[in-house]
Amino acid sequence: MGLEEKLAGWTGPSSSTEQDKQERTERMIREAIKEHAAFDACDLRIYAKGSYANNTNVKTDSDVDIAVQCRDVMYWDEAKPGIHTSTSPYQGIWTPTKLRSELQNALVKKFPGQVDTSGSTAFRIHSGSARVDADVVPCFNYRYYFASGGRDGAKVFKKDGFSLINYPDQQLANGRDKNNRTGKNYKKTVRIMKRVENAMVLDGKHREVPSFFVECLVYHCPDDIFSRSTWTDVVRGVINHIYHGLDGAEPSDASQRWLEVSECKWLFQPGQAWTRADGRAFAQATWTYLGLTS
C-alpha cells in the first residue's frame, strides 16, 4: 500500500461499532446522574467534550470525555479589578467537594467495580464489552469579565484544591468553523496525525503524544494547507508548519504565540504537559516515519 492510500484510509472517524460504544457510554453516564436523587435539585449541564465531541477521535483514542457542570454556582475572574461587581456570595450546598462526592456516588452505583477514583481531576470508568473507557469531570460555571463583555467557560477543581479553566464550547465551535473553511479536511487531517502518532508509539518509534496536543498543533496550521491536492502534500505542509513554526523560544509578541483550539488559552505556558520542543520532535518523528522528502 502506497503512502497516499494509507493516509486516505486514515482520514475517517471511528467505526460505526466504536461509535455505538461511545454513545452507549455517554448515555449510561447520563442515566447514572439522572438516577441519583442527590442531584434532583441541582442544575446540571452534562455534555461531551474533547475529541469525542469534536469528532476527531480514532479507535485507539476512542475514550469518551464527559463534563458534569454545576450551574448553581458561578465562579469568575476579571481582566482588571473593578470591572465586575459581585452579587451576594453563594450560600448553597454545592461546593467542589460536595459535587465530586455526589458524582462519585452516582457513578459507583451505576458502574460497580469499574470506577477509578484515584485521579486528581476526573473519574475514570473502565470499559466493558459494550462500552469504551470514559473520563467524567465535575466542574462549575465560570465567566471571565472584560471591560466590555465576557467569556464563559468551566472551572474544574482538583482534589488538592487547585483549579483550572476550560473553554469546551469555544473549542467545539472553532473546530467546526475551521473544518467548514477547509472543505471538511481539517478534521480528516487531525485523524491522520493521531493515527500516525498511534502507529509510531506501537512501533516504538516515538513516545506517546497527548491527543489534544496533536489536535492543537494541526489547528494552528493555515487553512490553505488543507486544500492541497493530495493527502501526502497536506501532511507534508502540516509537518513543515509545526516544525518550523516552533523553532526557538516562545515569542514575546503575543500575536505570534500559538493558542489552543478554543483560542482562549496559550498552547505553551507553565504547567502544560508539553513544550515547543515536544511539538518539533513529534513533527520530525512523523516526517521520518512516513518517509517524506522535501
C-alpha positions as protocol buffer text, in pm:
chain_id: "A"
residue {
  index: 1
  type: MET
  ca { x: 0 y: 0 z: 0 }
}
residue {
  index: 2
  type: GLY
  ca { x: 138 y: 338 z: -102 }
}
residue {
  index: 3
  type: LEU
  ca { x: 162 y: 632 z: 137 }
}
residue {
  index: 4
  type: GLU
  ca { x: -121 y: 829 z: -25 }
}
residue {
  index: 5
  type: GLU
  ca { x: -355 y: 532 z: 2 }
}
residue {
  index: 6
  type: LYS
  ca { x: -257 y: 475 z: 364 }
}
residue {
  index: 7
  type: LEU
  ca { x: -314 y: 841 z: 456 }
}
residue {
  index: 8
  type: ALA
  ca { x: -651 y: 846 z: 279 }
}
residue {
  index: 9
  type: GLY
  ca { x: -751 y: 540 z: 480 }
}
residue {
  index: 10
  type: TRP
  ca { x: -664 y: 722 z: 800 }
}
residue {
  index: 11
  type: THR
  ca { x: -899 y: 1018 z: 741 }
}
residue {
  index: 12
  type: GLY
  ca { x: -1220 y: 852 z: 860 }
}
residue {
  index: 13
  type: PRO
  ca { x: -1377 y: 868 z: 1207 }
}
residue {
  index: 14
  type: SER
  ca { x: -1413 y: 573 z: 1442 }
}
residue {
  index: 15
  type: SER
  ca { x: -1603 y: 275 z: 1305 }
}
residue {
  index: 16
  type: SER
  ca { x: -1980 y: 256 z: 1348 }
}
residue {
  index: 17
  type: THR
  ca { x: -1928 y: -16 z: 1610 }
}
residue {
  index: 18
  type: GLU
  ca { x: -1691 y: 207 z: 1807 }
}
residue {
  index: 19
  type: GLN
  ca { x: -1931 y: 500 z: 1777 }
}
residue {
  index: 20
  type: ASP
  ca { x: -2214 y: 283 z: 1912 }
}
residue {
  index: 21
  type: LYS
  ca { x: -1998 y: 201 z: 2214 }
}
residue {
  index: 22
  type: GLN
  ca { x: -1917 y: 568 z: 2268 }
}
residue {
  index: 23
  type: GLU
  ca { x: -2281 y: 671 z: 2251 }
}
residue {
  index: 24
  type: ARG
  ca { x: -2384 y: 392 z: 2488 }
}
residue {
  index: 25
  type: THR
  ca { x: -2115 y: 501 z: 2734 }
}
residue {
  index: 26
  type: GLU
  ca { x: -2236 y: 861 z: 2728 }
}
residue {
  index: 27
  type: ARG
  ca { x: -2600 y: 753 z: 2766 }
}
residue {
  index: 28
  type: MET
  ca { x: -2523 y: 535 z: 3070 }
}
residue {
  index: 29
  type: ILE
  ca { x: -2332 y: 818 z: 3240 }
}
residue {
  index: 30
  type: ARG
  ca { x: -2629 y: 1048 z: 3187 }
}
residue {
  index: 31
  type: GLU
  ca { x: -2858 y: 781 z: 3333 }
}
residue {
  index: 32
  type: ALA
  ca { x: -2632 y: 745 z: 3639 }
}
residue {
  index: 33
  type: ILE
  ca { x: -2663 y: 1114 z: 3715 }
}
residue {
  index: 34
  type: LYS
  ca { x: -3036 y: 1129 z: 3645 }
}
residue {
  index: 35
  type: GLU
  ca { x: -3097 y: 833 z: 3877 }
}
residue {
  index: 36
  type: HIS
  ca { x: -2900 y: 989 z: 4165 }
}
residue {
  index: 37
  type: ALA
  ca { x: -3153 y: 1155 z: 4399 }
}
residue {
  index: 38
  type: ALA
  ca { x: -2900 y: 1400 z: 4545 }
}
residue {
  index: 39
  type: PHE
  ca { x: -2887 y: 1575 z: 4208 }
}
residue {
  index: 40
  type: ASP
  ca { x: -3265 y: 1625 z: 4182 }
}
residue {
  index: 41
  type: ALA
  ca { x: -3246 y: 1987 z: 4296 }
}
residue {
  index: 42
  type: CYS
  ca { x: -2914 y: 2066 z: 4127 }
}
residue {
  index: 43
  type: ASP
  ca { x: -2900 y: 2246 z: 3792 }
}
residue {
  index: 44
  type: LEU
  ca { x: -2653 y: 2035 z: 3597 }
}
residue {
  index: 45
  type: ARG
  ca { x: -2532 y: 2058 z: 3241 }
}
residue {
  index: 46
  type: ILE
  ca { x: -2396 y: 1726 z: 3117 }
}
residue {
  index: 47
  type: TYR
  ca { x: -2206 y: 1734 z: 2791 }
}
residue {
  index: 48
  type: ALA
  ca { x: -1942 y: 1556 z: 2588 }
}
residue {
  index: 49
  type: LYS
  ca { x: -1616 y: 1738 z: 2528 }
}
residue {
  index: 50
  type: GLY
  ca { x: -1276 y: 1674 z: 2374 }
}
residue {
  index: 51
  type: SER
  ca { x: -1208 y: 1469 z: 2063 }
}
residue {
  index: 52
  type: TYR
  ca { x: -1524 y: 1259 z: 2106 }
}
residue {
  index: 53
  type: ALA
  ca { x: -1745 y: 1569 z: 2090 }
}
residue {
  index: 54
  type: ASN
  ca { x: -1529 y: 1721 z: 1817 }
}
residue {
  index: 55
  type: ASN
  ca { x: -1543 y: 1402 z: 1607 }
}
residue {
  index: 56
  type: THR
  ca { x: -1165 y: 1386 z: 1578 }
}
residue {
  index: 57
  type: ASN
  ca { x: -1106 y: 1071 z: 1780 }
}
residue {
  index: 58
  type: VAL
  ca { x: -978 y: 745 z: 1638 }
}
residue {
  index: 59
  type: LYS
  ca { x: -1014 y: 391 z: 1769 }
}
residue {
  index: 60
  type: THR
  ca { x: -702 y: 386 z: 1984 }
}
residue {
  index: 61
  type: ASP
  ca { x: -811 y: 717 z: 2141 }
}
residue {
  index: 62
  type: SER
  ca { x: -1185 y: 650 z: 2148 }
}
residue {
  index: 63
  type: ASP
  ca { x: -1242 y: 737 z: 2514 }
}
residue {
  index: 64
  type: VAL
  ca { x: -1545 y: 948 z: 2599 }
}
residue {
  index: 65
  type: ASP
  ca { x: -1490 y: 1270 z: 2795 }
}
residue {
  index: 66
  type: ILE
  ca { x: -1796 y: 1394 z: 2983 }
}
residue {
  index: 67
  type: ALA
  ca { x: -1827 y: 1714 z: 3187 }
}
residue {
  index: 68
  type: VAL
  ca { x: -2082 y: 1742 z: 3466 }
}
residue {
  index: 69
  type: GLN
  ca { x: -2116 y: 2115 z: 3518 }
}
residue {
  index: 70
  type: CYS
  ca { x: -2300 y: 2264 z: 3815 }
}
residue {
  index: 71
  type: ARG
  ca { x: -2482 y: 2579 z: 3706 }
}
residue {
  index: 72
  type: ASP
  ca { x: -2599 y: 2672 z: 4056 }
}
residue {
  index: 73
  type: VAL
  ca { x: -2263 y: 2838 z: 4119 }
}
residue {
  index: 74
  type: MET
  ca { x: -2077 y: 3095 z: 3907 }
}
residue {
  index: 75
  type: TYR
  ca { x: -1705 y: 3141 z: 3961 }
}
residue {
  index: 76
  type: TRP
  ca { x: -1545 y: 3440 z: 3793 }
}
residue {
  index: 77
  type: ASP
  ca { x: -1233 y: 3645 z: 3731 }
}
residue {
  index: 78
  type: GLU
  ca { x: -1185 y: 3988 z: 3579 }
}
residue {
  index: 79
  type: ALA
  ca { x: -930 y: 4138 z: 3344 }
}
residue {
  index: 80
  type: LYS
  ca { x: -885 y: 4437 z: 3575 }
}
residue {
  index: 81
  type: PRO
  ca { x: -1003 y: 4499 z: 3932 }
}
residue {
  index: 82
  type: GLY
  ca { x: -1343 y: 4663 z: 3949 }
}
residue {
  index: 83
  type: ILE
  ca { x: -1475 y: 4555 z: 3610 }
}
residue {
  index: 84
  type: HIS
  ca { x: -1732 y: 4322 z: 3764 }
}
residue {
  index: 85
  type: THR
  ca { x: -1946 y: 4395 z: 4066 }
}
residue {
  index: 86
  type: SER
  ca { x: -2017 y: 4072 z: 4250 }
}
residue {
  index: 87
  type: THR
  ca { x: -2360 y: 3987 z: 4383 }
}
residue {
  index: 88
  type: SER
  ca { x: -2411 y: 3813 z: 4717 }
}
residue {
  index: 89
  type: PRO
  ca { x: -2175 y: 3517 z: 4770 }
}
residue {
  index: 90
  type: TYR
  ca { x: -2316 y: 3172 z: 4702 }
}
residue {
  index: 91
  type: GLN
  ca { x: -2459 y: 3017 z: 5019 }
}
residue {
  index: 92
  type: GLY
  ca { x: -2575 y: 2680 z: 4884 }
}
residue {
  index: 93
  type: ILE
  ca { x: -2450 y: 2326 z: 4936 }
}
residue {
  index: 94
  type: TRP
  ca { x: -2268 y: 2273 z: 4606 }
}
residue {
  index: 95
  type: THR
  ca { x: -1904 y: 2310 z: 4697 }
}
residue {
  index: 96
  type: PRO
  ca { x: -1633 y: 2142 z: 4487 }
}
residue {
  index: 97
  type: THR
  ca { x: -1604 y: 1867 z: 4749 }
}
residue {
  index: 98
  type: LYS
  ca { x: -1982 y: 1807 z: 4759 }
}
residue {
  index: 99
  type: LEU
  ca { x: -2014 y: 1792 z: 4380 }
}
residue {
  index: 100
  type: ARG
  ca { x: -1723 y: 1549 z: 4349 }
}
residue {
  index: 101
  type: SER
  ca { x: -1856 y: 1329 z: 4630 }
}
residue {
  index: 102
  type: GLU
  ca { x: -2208 y: 1300 z: 4490 }
}
residue {
  index: 103
  type: LEU
  ca { x: -2081 y: 1241 z: 4137 }
}
residue {
  index: 104
  type: GLN
  ca { x: -1861 y: 960 z: 4268 }
}
residue {
  index: 105
  type: ASN
  ca { x: -2159 y: 806 z: 4448 }
}
residue {
  index: 106
  type: ALA
  ca { x: -2371 y: 820 z: 4133 }
}
residue {
  index: 107
  type: LEU
  ca { x: -2105 y: 662 z: 3911 }
}
residue {
  index: 108
  type: VAL
  ca { x: -2006 y: 388 z: 4155 }
}
residue {
  index: 109
  type: LYS
  ca { x: -2370 y: 284 z: 4189 }
}
residue {
  index: 110
  type: LYS
  ca { x: -2416 y: 265 z: 3811 }
}
residue {
  index: 111
  type: PHE
  ca { x: -2077 y: 108 z: 3734 }
}
residue {
  index: 112
  type: PRO
  ca { x: -1987 y: -107 z: 4038 }
}
residue {
  index: 113
  type: GLY
  ca { x: -1623 y: -212 z: 4044 }
}
residue {
  index: 114
  type: GLN
  ca { x: -1542 y: -14 z: 3729 }
}
residue {
  index: 115
  type: VAL
  ca { x: -1483 y: 340 z: 3860 }
}
residue {
  index: 116
  type: ASP
  ca { x: -1128 y: 454 z: 3929 }
}
residue {
  index: 117
  type: THR
  ca { x: -1140 y: 742 z: 4178 }
}
residue {
  index: 118
  type: SER
  ca { x: -763 y: 783 z: 4218 }
}
residue {
  index: 119
  type: GLY
  ca { x: -722 y: 1057 z: 3958 }
}
residue {
  index: 120
  type: SER
  ca { x: -663 y: 1416 z: 4062 }
}
residue {
  index: 121
  type: THR
  ca { x: -928 y: 1556 z: 3829 }
}
residue {
  index: 122
  type: ALA
  ca { x: -1153 y: 1305 z: 3653 }
}
residue {
  index: 123
  type: PHE
  ca { x: -1330 y: 983 z: 3744 }
}
residue {
  index: 124
  type: ARG
  ca { x: -1219 y: 704 z: 3511 }
}
residue {
  index: 125
  type: ILE
  ca { x: -1485 y: 450 z: 3415 }
}
residue {
  index: 126
  type: HIS
  ca { x: -1328 y: 138 z: 3270 }
}
residue {
  index: 127
  type: SER
  ca { x: -1475 y: -7 z: 2954 }
}
residue {
  index: 128
  type: GLY
  ca { x: -1684 y: -319 z: 2914 }
}
residue {
  index: 129
  type: SER
  ca { x: -1760 y: -526 z: 2606 }
}
residue {
  index: 130
  type: ALA
  ca { x: -2028 y: -276 z: 2501 }
}
residue {
  index: 131
  type: ARG
  ca { x: -1860 y: 45 z: 2625 }
}
residue {
  index: 132
  type: VAL
  ca { x: -1539 y: 242 z: 2587 }
}
residue {
  index: 133
  type: ASP
  ca { x: -1335 y: 400 z: 2866 }
}
residue {
  index: 134
  type: ALA
  ca { x: -1469 y: 730 z: 2994 }
}
residue {
  index: 135
  type: ASP
  ca { x: -1341 y: 1026 z: 3194 }
}
residue {
  index: 136
  type: VAL
  ca { x: -1605 y: 1218 z: 3389 }
}
residue {
  index: 137
  type: VAL
  ca { x: -1511 y: 1562 z: 3523 }
}
residue {
  index: 138
  type: PRO
  ca { x: -1709 y: 1764 z: 3780 }
}
residue {
  index: 139
  type: CYS
  ca { x: -1697 y: 2138 z: 3715 }
}
residue {
  index: 140
  type: PHE
  ca { x: -1878 y: 2468 z: 3765 }
}
residue {
  index: 141
  type: ASN
  ca { x: -1994 y: 2765 z: 3561 }
}
residue {
  index: 142
  type: TYR
  ca { x: -1717 y: 3018 z: 3503 }
}
residue {
  index: 143
  type: ARG
  ca { x: -1702 y: 3363 z: 3347 }
}
residue {
  index: 144
  type: TYR
  ca { x: -1407 y: 3589 z: 3271 }
}
residue {
  index: 145
  type: TYR
  ca { x: -1506 y: 3954 z: 3258 }
}
residue {
  index: 146
  type: PHE
  ca { x: -1350 y: 4203 z: 3020 }
}
residue {
  index: 147
  type: ALA
  ca { x: -1410 y: 4578 z: 3017 }
}
residue {
  index: 148
  type: SER
  ca { x: -1680 y: 4502 z: 2763 }
}
residue {
  index: 149
  type: GLY
  ca { x: -1847 y: 4161 z: 2774 }
}
residue {
  index: 150
  type: GLY
  ca { x: -1704 y: 3835 z: 2898 }
}
residue {
  index: 151
  type: ARG
  ca { x: -1608 y: 3479 z: 2816 }
}
residue {
  index: 152
  type: ASP
  ca { x: -1790 y: 3173 z: 2952 }
}
residue {
  index: 153
  type: GLY
  ca { x: -1612 y: 2853 z: 3043 }
}
residue {
  index: 154
  type: ALA
  ca { x: -1594 y: 2578 z: 3303 }
}
residue {
  index: 155
  type: LYS
  ca { x: -1394 y: 2578 z: 3627 }
}
residue {
  index: 156
  type: VAL
  ca { x: -1257 y: 2243 z: 3739 }
}
residue {
  index: 157
  type: PHE
  ca { x: -1134 y: 2188 z: 4094 }
}
residue {
  index: 158
  type: LYS
  ca { x: -879 y: 1915 z: 4150 }
}
residue {
  index: 159
  type: LYS
  ca { x: -869 y: 1707 z: 4467 }
}
residue {
  index: 160
  type: ASP
  ca { x: -581 y: 1915 z: 4602 }
}
residue {
  index: 161
  type: GLY
  ca { x: -784 y: 2235 z: 4574 }
}
residue {
  index: 162
  type: PHE
  ca { x: -603 y: 2370 z: 4270 }
}
residue {
  index: 163
  type: SER
  ca { x: -823 y: 2461 z: 3976 }
}
residue {
  index: 164
  type: LEU
  ca { x: -811 y: 2502 z: 3601 }
}
residue {
  index: 165
  type: ILE
  ca { x: -1030 y: 2673 z: 3345 }
}
residue {
  index: 166
  type: ASN
  ca { x: -1155 y: 2507 z: 3025 }
}
residue {
  index: 167
  type: TYR
  ca { x: -1344 y: 2651 z: 2730 }
}
residue {
  index: 168
  type: PRO
  ca { x: -1511 y: 2346 z: 2569 }
}
residue {
  index: 169
  type: ASP
  ca { x: -1782 y: 2538 z: 2381 }
}
residue {
  index: 170
  type: GLN
  ca { x: -1526 y: 2760 z: 2209 }
}
residue {
  index: 171
  type: GLN
  ca { x: -1314 y: 2456 z: 2123 }
}
residue {
  index: 172
  type: LEU
  ca { x: -1611 y: 2284 z: 1964 }
}
residue {
  index: 173
  type: ALA
  ca { x: -1719 y: 2594 z: 1768 }
}
residue {
  index: 174
  type: ASN
  ca { x: -1369 y: 2677 z: 1642 }
}
residue {
  index: 175
  type: GLY
  ca { x: -1305 y: 2321 z: 1531 }
}
residue {
  index: 176
  type: ARG
  ca { x: -1630 y: 2317 z: 1335 }
}
residue {
  index: 177
  type: ASP
  ca { x: -1557 y: 2655 z: 1177 }
}
residue {
  index: 178
  type: LYS
  ca { x: -1210 y: 2552 z: 1064 }
}
residue {
  index: 179
  type: ASN
  ca { x: -1345 y: 2223 z: 930 }
}
residue {
  index: 180
  type: ASN
  ca { x: -1606 y: 2410 z: 725 }
}
residue {
  index: 181
  type: ARG
  ca { x: -1349 y: 2661 z: 597 }
}
residue {
  index: 182
  type: THR
  ca { x: -1121 y: 2379 z: 479 }
}
residue {
  index: 183
  type: GLY
  ca { x: -1380 y: 2171 z: 294 }
}
residue {
  index: 184
  type: LYS
  ca { x: -1402 y: 1924 z: 585 }
}
residue {
  index: 185
  type: ASN
  ca { x: -1031 y: 1846 z: 551 }
}
residue {
  index: 186
  type: TYR
  ca { x: -918 y: 1983 z: 889 }
}
residue {
  index: 187
  type: LYS
  ca { x: -1072 y: 1706 z: 1099 }
}
residue {
  index: 188
  type: LYS
  ca { x: -964 y: 1442 z: 848 }
}
residue {
  index: 189
  type: THR
  ca { x: -608 y: 1568 z: 884 }
}
residue {
  index: 190
  type: VAL
  ca { x: -631 y: 1562 z: 1263 }
}
residue {
  index: 191
  type: ARG
  ca { x: -733 y: 1197 z: 1243 }
}
residue {
  index: 192
  type: ILE
  ca { x: -441 y: 1122 z: 1011 }
}
residue {
  index: 193
  type: MET
  ca { x: -193 y: 1278 z: 1251 }
}
residue {
  index: 194
  type: LYS
  ca { x: -342 y: 1099 z: 1550 }
}
residue {
  index: 195
  type: ARG
  ca { x: -322 y: 766 z: 1368 }
}
residue {
  index: 196
  type: VAL
  ca { x: 37 y: 833 z: 1269 }
}
residue {
  index: 197
  type: GLU
  ca { x: 114 y: 906 z: 1635 }
}
residue {
  index: 198
  type: ASN
  ca { x: -53 y: 581 z: 1742 }
}
residue {
  index: 199
  type: ALA
  ca { x: 139 y: 385 z: 1479 }
}
residue {
  index: 200
  type: MET
  ca { x: 472 y: 536 z: 1585 }
}
residue {
  index: 201
  type: VAL
  ca { x: 406 y: 451 z: 1951 }
}
residue {
  index: 202
  type: LEU
  ca { x: 304 y: 96 z: 1858 }
}
residue {
  index: 203
  type: ASP
  ca { x: 621 y: 52 z: 1652 }
}
residue {
  index: 204
  type: GLY
  ca { x: 841 y: 204 z: 1923 }
}
residue {
  index: 205
  type: LYS
  ca { x: 942 y: 496 z: 1702 }
}
residue {
  index: 206
  type: HIS
  ca { x: 824 y: 778 z: 1928 }
}
residue {
  index: 207
  type: ARG
  ca { x: 685 y: 839 z: 2273 }
}
residue {
  index: 208
  type: GLU
  ca { x: 314 y: 893 z: 2327 }
}
residue {
  index: 209
  type: VAL
  ca { x: 188 y: 1243 z: 2247 }
}
residue {
  index: 210
  type: PRO
  ca { x: -139 y: 1370 z: 2401 }
}
residue {
  index: 211
  type: SER
  ca { x: -426 y: 1355 z: 2155 }
}
residue {
  index: 212
  type: PHE
  ca { x: -537 y: 1710 z: 2245 }
}
residue {
  index: 213
  type: PHE
  ca { x: -187 y: 1844 z: 2177 }
}
residue {
  index: 214
  type: VAL
  ca { x: -187 y: 1687 z: 1831 }
}
residue {
  index: 215
  type: GLU
  ca { x: -523 y: 1849 z: 1758 }
}
residue {
  index: 216
  type: CYS
  ca { x: -397 y: 2191 z: 1867 }
}
residue {
  index: 217
  type: LEU
  ca { x: -84 y: 2163 z: 1651 }
}
residue {
  index: 218
  type: VAL
  ca { x: -290 y: 2082 z: 1343 }
}
residue {
  index: 219
  type: TYR
  ca { x: -542 y: 2357 z: 1423 }
}
residue {
  index: 220
  type: HIS
  ca { x: -268 y: 2619 z: 1411 }
}
residue {
  index: 221
  type: CYS
  ca { x: -177 y: 2532 z: 1051 }
}
residue {
  index: 222
  type: PRO
  ca { x: -300 y: 2784 z: 789 }
}
residue {
  index: 223
  type: ASP
  ca { x: -626 y: 2691 z: 615 }
}
residue {
  index: 224
  type: ASP
  ca { x: -472 y: 2683 z: 266 }
}
residue {
  index: 225
  type: ILE
  ca { x: -253 y: 2385 z: 358 }
}
residue {
  index: 226
  type: PHE
  ca { x: -566 y: 2168 z: 386 }
}
residue {
  index: 227
  type: SER
  ca { x: -671 y: 2244 z: 28 }
}
residue {
  index: 228
  type: ARG
  ca { x: -368 y: 2078 z: -131 }
}
residue {
  index: 229
  type: SER
  ca { x: -444 y: 1817 z: -394 }
}
residue {
  index: 230
  type: THR
  ca { x: -316 y: 1507 z: -213 }
}
residue {
  index: 231
  type: TRP
  ca { x: -313 y: 1393 z: 149 }
}
residue {
  index: 232
  type: THR
  ca { x: 63 y: 1346 z: 121 }
}
residue {
  index: 233
  type: ASP
  ca { x: 102 y: 1716 z: 37 }
}
residue {
  index: 234
  type: VAL
  ca { x: -140 y: 1818 z: 313 }
}
residue {
  index: 235
  type: VAL
  ca { x: 52 y: 1620 z: 573 }
}
residue {
  index: 236
  type: ARG
  ca { x: 385 y: 1745 z: 440 }
}
residue {
  index: 237
  type: GLY
  ca { x: 261 y: 2103 z: 479 }
}
residue {
  index: 238
  type: VAL
  ca { x: 127 y: 2041 z: 828 }
}
residue {
  index: 239
  type: ILE
  ca { x: 451 y: 1885 z: 948 }
}
residue {
  index: 240
  type: ASN
  ca { x: 661 y: 2164 z: 796 }
}
residue {
  index: 241
  type: HIS
  ca { x: 447 y: 2432 z: 958 }
}
residue {
  index: 242
  type: ILE
  ca { x: 470 y: 2270 z: 1300 }
}
residue {
  index: 243
  type: TYR
  ca { x: 843 y: 2203 z: 1280 }
}
residue {
  index: 244
  type: HIS
  ca { x: 950 y: 2545 z: 1155 }
}
residue {
  index: 245
  type: GLY
  ca { x: 683 y: 2738 z: 1346 }
}
residue {
  index: 246
  type: LEU
  ca { x: 804 y: 2602 z: 1679 }
}
residue {
  index: 247
  type: ASP
  ca { x: 1171 y: 2677 z: 1625 }
}
residue {
  index: 248
  type: GLY
  ca { x: 1323 y: 2879 z: 1906 }
}
residue {
  index: 249
  type: ALA
  ca { x: 1180 y: 3015 z: 2228 }
}
residue {
  index: 250
  type: GLU
  ca { x: 823 y: 3124 z: 2295 }
}
residue {
  index: 251
  type: PRO
  ca { x: 775 y: 3466 z: 2126 }
}
residue {
  index: 252
  type: SER
  ca { x: 747 y: 3776 z: 2344 }
}
residue {
  index: 253
  type: ASP
  ca { x: 498 y: 3918 z: 2094 }
}
residue {
  index: 254
  type: ALA
  ca { x: 157 y: 3784 z: 2197 }
}
residue {
  index: 255
  type: SER
  ca { x: 32 y: 3790 z: 1836 }
}
residue {
  index: 256
  type: GLN
  ca { x: 298 y: 3533 z: 1744 }
}
residue {
  index: 257
  type: ARG
  ca { x: 213 y: 3286 z: 2018 }
}
residue {
  index: 258
  type: TRP
  ca { x: 14 y: 2970 z: 1943 }
}
residue {
  index: 259
  type: LEU
  ca { x: -325 y: 2910 z: 2103 }
}
residue {
  index: 260
  type: GLU
  ca { x: -528 y: 2605 z: 2194 }
}
residue {
  index: 261
  type: VAL
  ca { x: -823 y: 2525 z: 1968 }
}
residue {
  index: 262
  type: SER
  ca { x: -1051 y: 2729 z: 2193 }
}
residue {
  index: 263
  type: GLU
  ca { x: -830 y: 3034 z: 2120 }
}
residue {
  index: 264
  type: CYS
  ca { x: -881 y: 3126 z: 2487 }
}
residue {
  index: 265
  type: LYS
  ca { x: -557 y: 2984 z: 2628 }
}
residue {
  index: 266
  type: TRP
  ca { x: -193 y: 2982 z: 2522 }
}
residue {
  index: 267
  type: LEU
  ca { x: -81 y: 2642 z: 2393 }
}
residue {
  index: 268
  type: PHE
  ca { x: 260 y: 2678 z: 2557 }
}
residue {
  index: 269
  type: GLN
  ca { x: 275 y: 2805 z: 2913 }
}
residue {
  index: 270
  type: PRO
  ca { x: 400 y: 2687 z: 3254 }
}
residue {
  index: 271
  type: GLY
  ca { x: 216 y: 2383 z: 3382 }
}
residue {
  index: 272
  type: GLN
  ca { x: 131 y: 2238 z: 3043 }
}
residue {
  index: 273
  type: ALA
  ca { x: 209 y: 1873 z: 2975 }
}
residue {
  index: 274
  type: TRP
  ca { x: 404 y: 1964 z: 2659 }
}
residue {
  index: 275
  type: THR
  ca { x: 659 y: 2211 z: 2527 }
}
residue {
  index: 276
  type: ARG
  ca { x: 755 y: 2366 z: 2194 }
}
residue {
  index: 277
  type: ALA
  ca { x: 1038 y: 2111 z: 2174 }
}
residue {
  index: 278
  type: ASP
  ca { x: 783 y: 1830 z: 2210 }
}
residue {
  index: 279
  type: GLY
  ca { x: 590 y: 1965 z: 1913 }
}
residue {
  index: 280
  type: ARG
  ca { x: 901 y: 1985 z: 1697 }
}
residue {
  index: 281
  type: ALA
  ca { x: 1011 y: 1636 z: 1800 }
}
residue {
  index: 282
  type: PHE
  ca { x: 669 y: 1498 z: 1707 }
}
residue {
  index: 283
  type: ALA
  ca { x: 682 y: 1669 z: 1367 }
}
residue {
  index: 284
  type: GLN
  ca { x: 1032 y: 1542 z: 1296 }
}
residue {
  index: 285
  type: ALA
  ca { x: 945 y: 1187 z: 1401 }
}
residue {
  index: 286
  type: THR
  ca { x: 632 y: 1190 z: 1185 }
}
residue {
  index: 287
  type: TRP
  ca { x: 827 y: 1313 z: 880 }
}
residue {
  index: 288
  type: THR
  ca { x: 1083 y: 1035 z: 922 }
}
residue {
  index: 289
  type: TYR
  ca { x: 823 y: 766 z: 998 }
}
residue {
  index: 290
  type: LEU
  ca { x: 625 y: 844 z: 683 }
}
residue {
  index: 291
  type: GLY
  ca { x: 941 y: 858 z: 471 }
}
residue {
  index: 292
  type: LEU
  ca { x: 869 y: 1207 z: 341 }
}
residue {
  index: 293
  type: THR
  ca { x: 1117 y: 1408 z: 137 }
}
residue {
  index: 294
  type: SER
  ca { x: 1134 y: 1781 z: 80 }
}
